[in-house]
Amino acid sequence: MRAARGIGHRYTLPVRSTLLACPFCREIYQIEEAEVCPVCGMGLRGLGELPPSFEVREQMAADWERLAPEDRRLPWHYWRRGRGALLLCSALGLAAFFAPWIELTKPELLSLSGFDLAQTRGFWFAGGATAWLVNLPLVASRRSVNQMRSIRIAVTAFSLLTVCQCVLLLIASPQARLVPLRYHWAWGFYLSGLASIVAGFFAITFGGTRPPEKMPTKVGPVQSSDDSKRVLH
């Protein structure tokens, strides 16, 4: 690593970097030419370390304004239009998969989570957790209204998979044959089903409606073409 000393700062540059630039006037110099800008007196920095110039930022803002409202990229922390609710429900449903689902009282005292059922009864019981794992990055990566609306069907299917799994467990609940069996459904089972229902509701309307088109700005008063209606002062 090489170092270029500026006014009160020490800037570290990669070995392959041979160009320096002034943060103010953006003049470019070879690394052997100068360490301080001869025009502005500011310490030079690596060309790749400088933020975009004012002209570039203006061009980026103009390009963003030209985009349709439904195609504009939203920040990562945007939570409206069902995005935040889906992320929260997916995280909650995934956490509930490791919570108690079944509490056995006979033939022994035993607590089984969804993870335990997936290990002992087959991978089918892990279908809901797999759907939550897919939902989290799928929803988080959608940062425009059109992107959100385009995955409604997929997100709805993934969100409702856990509640379908819970309904099948209730219908085909284990029955005692030779050994007395007594159990009840634990809070993790109901929490998983509730998170799935709420997530399904937000998934159906994920992205909301398209934003209205921006109306043109009114420049000035509309003048009548009939000169006889003008008022002279």
CSV table of N, CA and C in Angstrom, one decimal, residues 128-208:
chain,number,residue,atom,x,y,z
A,128,GLY,N,-43.2,-25.5,5.4
A,128,GLY,CA,-43.5,-24.2,5.8
A,128,GLY,C,-42.2,-23.4,6.1
A,129,ALA,N,-41.3,-24.0,6.8
A,129,ALA,CA,-40.1,-23.2,7.2
A,129,ALA,C,-39.3,-22.9,5.9
A,130,THR,N,-39.2,-23.8,5.0
A,130,THR,CA,-38.6,-23.5,3.7
A,130,THR,C,-39.2,-22.4,3.0
A,131,ALA,N,-40.6,-22.3,3.0
A,131,ALA,CA,-41.3,-21.2,2.4
A,131,ALA,C,-40.9,-19.9,3.0
A,132,TRP,N,-40.8,-19.9,4.4
A,132,TRP,CA,-40.4,-18.6,5.0
A,132,TRP,C,-39.0,-18.2,4.7
A,133,LEU,N,-38.1,-19.2,4.5
A,133,LEU,CA,-36.8,-18.9,4.1
A,133,LEU,C,-36.7,-18.3,2.7
A,134,VAL,N,-37.6,-18.7,1.8
A,134,VAL,CA,-37.6,-18.1,0.5
A,134,VAL,C,-38.3,-16.8,0.5
A,135,ASN,N,-39.3,-16.6,1.3
A,135,ASN,CA,-40.0,-15.4,1.4
A,135,ASN,C,-39.2,-14.2,1.8
A,136,LEU,N,-38.3,-14.4,2.8
A,136,LEU,CA,-37.5,-13.3,3.4
A,136,LEU,C,-36.7,-12.6,2.3
A,137,PRO,N,-35.8,-13.3,1.6
A,137,PRO,CA,-35.0,-12.6,0.6
A,137,PRO,C,-35.8,-12.1,-0.6
A,138,LEU,N,-36.9,-12.9,-0.9
A,138,LEU,CA,-37.8,-12.6,-2.1
A,138,LEU,C,-38.5,-11.2,-1.9
A,139,VAL,N,-39.0,-11.0,-0.7
A,139,VAL,CA,-39.7,-9.8,-0.4
A,139,VAL,C,-38.7,-8.6,-0.2
A,140,ALA,N,-37.6,-8.9,0.5
A,140,ALA,CA,-36.6,-7.8,0.8
A,140,ALA,C,-35.9,-7.3,-0.5
A,141,SER,N,-35.8,-8.1,-1.5
A,141,SER,CA,-35.1,-7.7,-2.8
A,141,SER,C,-36.1,-6.9,-3.7
A,142,ARG,N,-37.4,-6.9,-3.4
A,142,ARG,CA,-38.3,-6.1,-4.3
A,142,ARG,C,-38.4,-4.7,-3.7
A,143,ARG,N,-37.9,-3.7,-4.5
A,143,ARG,CA,-37.8,-2.3,-4.1
A,143,ARG,C,-38.5,-1.4,-5.0
A,144,SER,N,-39.4,-1.8,-5.8
A,144,SER,CA,-40.3,-0.9,-6.5
A,144,SER,C,-41.7,-1.5,-6.5
A,145,VAL,N,-42.7,-0.7,-6.8
A,145,VAL,CA,-44.0,-1.1,-6.8
A,145,VAL,C,-44.3,-2.2,-7.8
A,146,ASN,N,-43.8,-2.1,-9.0
A,146,ASN,CA,-44.0,-3.1,-10.0
A,146,ASN,C,-43.3,-4.4,-9.7
A,147,GLN,N,-42.1,-4.3,-9.0
A,147,GLN,CA,-41.5,-5.6,-8.6
A,147,GLN,C,-42.3,-6.3,-7.5
A,148,MET,N,-42.9,-5.5,-6.6
A,148,MET,CA,-43.7,-6.1,-5.6
A,148,MET,C,-44.9,-6.8,-6.2
A,149,ARG,N,-45.6,-6.1,-7.1
A,149,ARG,CA,-46.8,-6.6,-7.6
A,149,ARG,C,-46.5,-7.8,-8.5
A,150,SER,N,-45.3,-7.9,-9.1
A,150,SER,CA,-45.1,-9.0,-10.0
A,150,SER,C,-44.9,-10.4,-9.3
A,151,ILE,N,-44.7,-10.4,-7.9
A,151,ILE,CA,-44.5,-11.7,-7.2
A,151,ILE,C,-45.6,-12.0,-6.3
A,152,ARG,N,-46.8,-11.3,-6.5
A,152,ARG,CA,-47.9,-11.6,-5.6
A,152,ARG,C,-48.3,-13.0,-5.5
A,153,ILE,N,-48.4,-13.7,-6.6
A,153,ILE,CA,-48.8,-15.1,-6.6
A,153,ILE,C,-47.8,-16.0,-5.9
A,154,ALA,N,-46.5,-15.8,-6.2
A,154,ALA,CA,-45.5,-16.6,-5.5
A,154,ALA,C,-45.5,-16.4,-4.0
A,155,VAL,N,-45.5,-15.1,-3.6
A,155,VAL,CA,-45.5,-14.8,-2.2
A,155,VAL,C,-46.7,-15.3,-1.5
A,156,THR,N,-47.9,-15.2,-2.1
A,156,THR,CA,-49.1,-15.7,-1.5
A,156,THR,C,-49.0,-17.2,-1.3
A,157,ALA,N,-48.5,-18.0,-2.3
A,157,ALA,CA,-48.4,-19.4,-2.1
A,157,ALA,C,-47.4,-19.8,-1.0
A,158,PHE,N,-46.2,-19.1,-0.9
A,158,PHE,CA,-45.3,-19.4,0.1
A,158,PHE,C,-45.8,-19.0,1.5
A,159,SER,N,-46.6,-17.9,1.6
A,159,SER,CA,-47.1,-17.5,2.9
A,159,SER,C,-48.2,-18.4,3.4
A,160,LEU,N,-49.0,-19.0,2.5
A,160,LEU,CA,-50.1,-19.8,3.0
A,160,LEU,C,-49.8,-21.3,3.1
A,161,LEU,N,-48.5,-21.6,2.8
A,161,LEU,CA,-48.1,-23.0,2.9
A,161,LEU,C,-48.2,-23.5,4.3
A,162,THR,N,-47.8,-22.7,5.3
A,162,THR,CA,-47.7,-23.2,6.7
A,162,THR,C,-49.1,-23.4,7.2
A,163,VAL,N,-50.1,-22.5,6.9
A,163,VAL,CA,-51.5,-22.7,7.4
A,163,VAL,C,-52.1,-24.0,6.8
A,164,CYS,N,-51.8,-24.2,5.5
A,164,CYS,CA,-52.3,-25.5,4.9
A,164,CYS,C,-51.7,-26.7,5.6
A,165,GLN,N,-50.4,-26.6,6.0
A,165,GLN,CA,-49.8,-27.7,6.7
A,165,GLN,C,-50.4,-27.9,8.1
A,166,CYS,N,-50.8,-26.8,8.7
A,166,CYS,CA,-51.4,-26.9,10.0
A,166,CYS,C,-52.8,-27.6,9.9
A,167,VAL,N,-53.6,-27.2,8.9
A,167,VAL,CA,-54.9,-27.8,8.7
A,167,VAL,C,-54.8,-29.3,8.4
A,168,LEU,N,-53.8,-29.7,7.6
A,168,LEU,CA,-53.6,-31.1,7.4
A,168,LEU,C,-53.2,-31.9,8.6
A,169,LEU,N,-52.5,-31.2,9.5
A,169,LEU,CA,-52.1,-31.9,10.8
A,169,LEU,C,-53.3,-32.0,11.7
A,170,LEU,N,-54.2,-31.0,11.6
A,170,LEU,CA,-55.4,-31.1,12.4
A,170,LEU,C,-56.3,-32.2,11.9
A,171,ILE,N,-56.4,-32.3,10.6
A,171,ILE,CA,-57.3,-33.4,10.0
A,171,ILE,C,-56.7,-34.8,10.2
A,172,ALA,N,-55.5,-34.9,9.9
A,172,ALA,CA,-54.8,-36.2,10.0
A,172,ALA,C,-54.0,-36.3,11.3
A,173,SER,N,-54.5,-35.9,12.4
A,173,SER,CA,-53.8,-35.9,13.7
A,173,SER,C,-53.5,-37.4,14.1
A,174,PRO,N,-52.4,-37.6,14.8
A,174,PRO,CA,-52.0,-39.0,15.1
A,174,PRO,C,-53.0,-39.6,16.1
A,175,GLN,N,-53.3,-40.9,15.9
A,175,GLN,CA,-54.2,-41.6,16.7
A,175,GLN,C,-53.5,-42.8,17.4
A,176,ALA,N,-54.0,-43.0,18.6
A,176,ALA,CA,-53.4,-44.1,19.4
A,176,ALA,C,-53.9,-45.5,18.9
A,177,ARG,N,-53.1,-46.4,18.8
A,177,ARG,CA,-53.5,-47.8,18.4
A,177,ARG,C,-53.2,-48.8,19.5
A,178,LEU,N,-51.9,-49.0,19.8
A,178,LEU,CA,-51.6,-50.0,20.8
A,178,LEU,C,-51.2,-49.3,22.1
A,179,VAL,N,-50.6,-48.2,22.0
A,179,VAL,CA,-50.1,-47.5,23.2
A,179,VAL,C,-51.0,-46.3,23.4
A,180,PRO,N,-51.5,-46.0,24.7
A,180,PRO,CA,-52.4,-44.8,24.9
A,180,PRO,C,-51.6,-43.6,24.6
A,181,LEU,N,-52.3,-42.7,23.9
A,181,LEU,CA,-51.7,-41.4,23.4
A,181,LEU,C,-52.5,-40.3,23.8
A,182,ARG,N,-51.9,-39.3,24.5
A,182,ARG,CA,-52.6,-38.1,24.8
A,182,ARG,C,-51.7,-36.9,24.6
A,183,TYR,N,-52.2,-35.9,23.9
A,183,TYR,CA,-51.4,-34.7,23.5
A,183,TYR,C,-52.3,-33.6,23.3
A,184,HIS,N,-51.7,-32.4,23.2
A,184,HIS,CA,-52.5,-31.2,22.8
A,184,HIS,C,-51.5,-30.3,22.0
A,185,TRP,N,-52.1,-29.4,21.1
A,185,TRP,CA,-51.3,-28.5,20.3
A,185,TRP,C,-50.8,-27.4,21.1
A,186,ALA,N,-49.5,-27.1,21.0
A,186,ALA,CA,-48.9,-26.0,21.8
A,186,ALA,C,-49.0,-24.7,21.0
A,187,TRP,N,-48.5,-23.7,21.7
A,187,TRP,CA,-48.6,-22.3,21.2
A,187,TRP,C,-47.8,-22.0,19.9
A,188,GLY,N,-46.7,-22.8,19.7
A,188,GLY,CA,-46.0,-22.6,18.5
A,188,GLY,C,-46.7,-23.0,17.3
A,189,PHE,N,-47.6,-24.0,17.4
A,189,PHE,CA,-48.4,-24.5,16.3
A,189,PHE,C,-49.4,-23.4,15.9
A,190,TYR,N,-50.1,-22.8,16.9
A,190,TYR,CA,-51.1,-21.7,16.6
A,190,TYR,C,-50.4,-20.5,16.1
A,191,LEU,N,-49.2,-20.1,16.6
A,191,LEU,CA,-48.5,-18.9,16.2
A,191,LEU,C,-48.1,-19.1,14.7
A,192,SER,N,-47.7,-20.3,14.3
A,192,SER,CA,-47.3,-20.5,13.0
A,192,SER,C,-48.5,-20.3,12.0
A,193,GLY,N,-49.6,-20.9,12.4
A,193,GLY,CA,-50.8,-20.7,11.6
A,193,GLY,C,-51.3,-19.3,11.5
A,194,LEU,N,-51.2,-18.6,12.6
A,194,LEU,CA,-51.6,-17.2,12.6
A,194,LEU,C,-50.7,-16.3,11.7
A,195,ALA,N,-49.4,-16.5,11.9
A,195,ALA,CA,-48.5,-15.8,11.0
A,195,ALA,C,-48.7,-16.1,9.6
A,196,SER,N,-49.0,-17.3,9.2
A,196,SER,CA,-49.3,-17.6,7.8
A,196,SER,C,-50.5,-17.0,7.3
A,197,ILE,N,-51.6,-16.9,8.1
A,197,ILE,CA,-52.8,-16.2,7.6
A,197,ILE,C,-52.6,-14.7,7.4
A,198,VAL,N,-51.9,-14.1,8.4
A,198,VAL,CA,-51.7,-12.7,8.3
A,198,VAL,C,-50.8,-12.4,7.1
A,199,ALA,N,-49.7,-13.2,6.9
A,199,ALA,CA,-48.8,-13.0,5.8
A,199,ALA,C,-49.6,-13.2,4.4
A,200,GLY,N,-50.5,-14.2,4.4
A,200,GLY,CA,-51.3,-14.4,3.2
A,200,GLY,C,-52.1,-13.2,2.8
A,201,PHE,N,-52.7,-12.5,3.9
A,201,PHE,CA,-53.5,-11.4,3.6
A,201,PHE,C,-52.7,-10.2,3.0
A,202,PHE,N,-51.5,-10.0,3.5
A,202,PHE,CA,-50.7,-8.9,3.0
A,202,PHE,C,-50.0,-9.3,1.6
A,203,ALA,N,-49.8,-10.6,1.4
A,203,ALA,CA,-49.3,-11.1,0.2
A,203,ALA,C,-50.2,-10.9,-1.0
A,204,ILE,N,-51.5,-11.0,-0.8
A,204,ILE,CA,-52.5,-10.9,-1.9
A,204,ILE,C,-52.5,-9.4,-2.4
A,205,THR,N,-52.3,-8.5,-1.5
A,205,THR,CA,-52.2,-7.0,-1.9
A,205,THR,C,-50.8,-6.5,-1.9
A,206,PHE,N,-49.8,-7.3,-2.0
A,206,PHE,CA,-48.4,-6.9,-1.9
A,206,PHE,C,-48.1,-5.8,-3.0
A,207,GLY,N,-47.6,-4.7,-2.6
A,207,GLY,CA,-47.3,-3.6,-3.6
A,207,GLY,C,-48.4,-2.6,-3.7
A,208,GLY,N,-49.7,-3.0,-3.3
A,208,GLY,CA,-50.8,-2.0,-3.4
A,208,GLY,C,-51.1,-1.7,-4.8
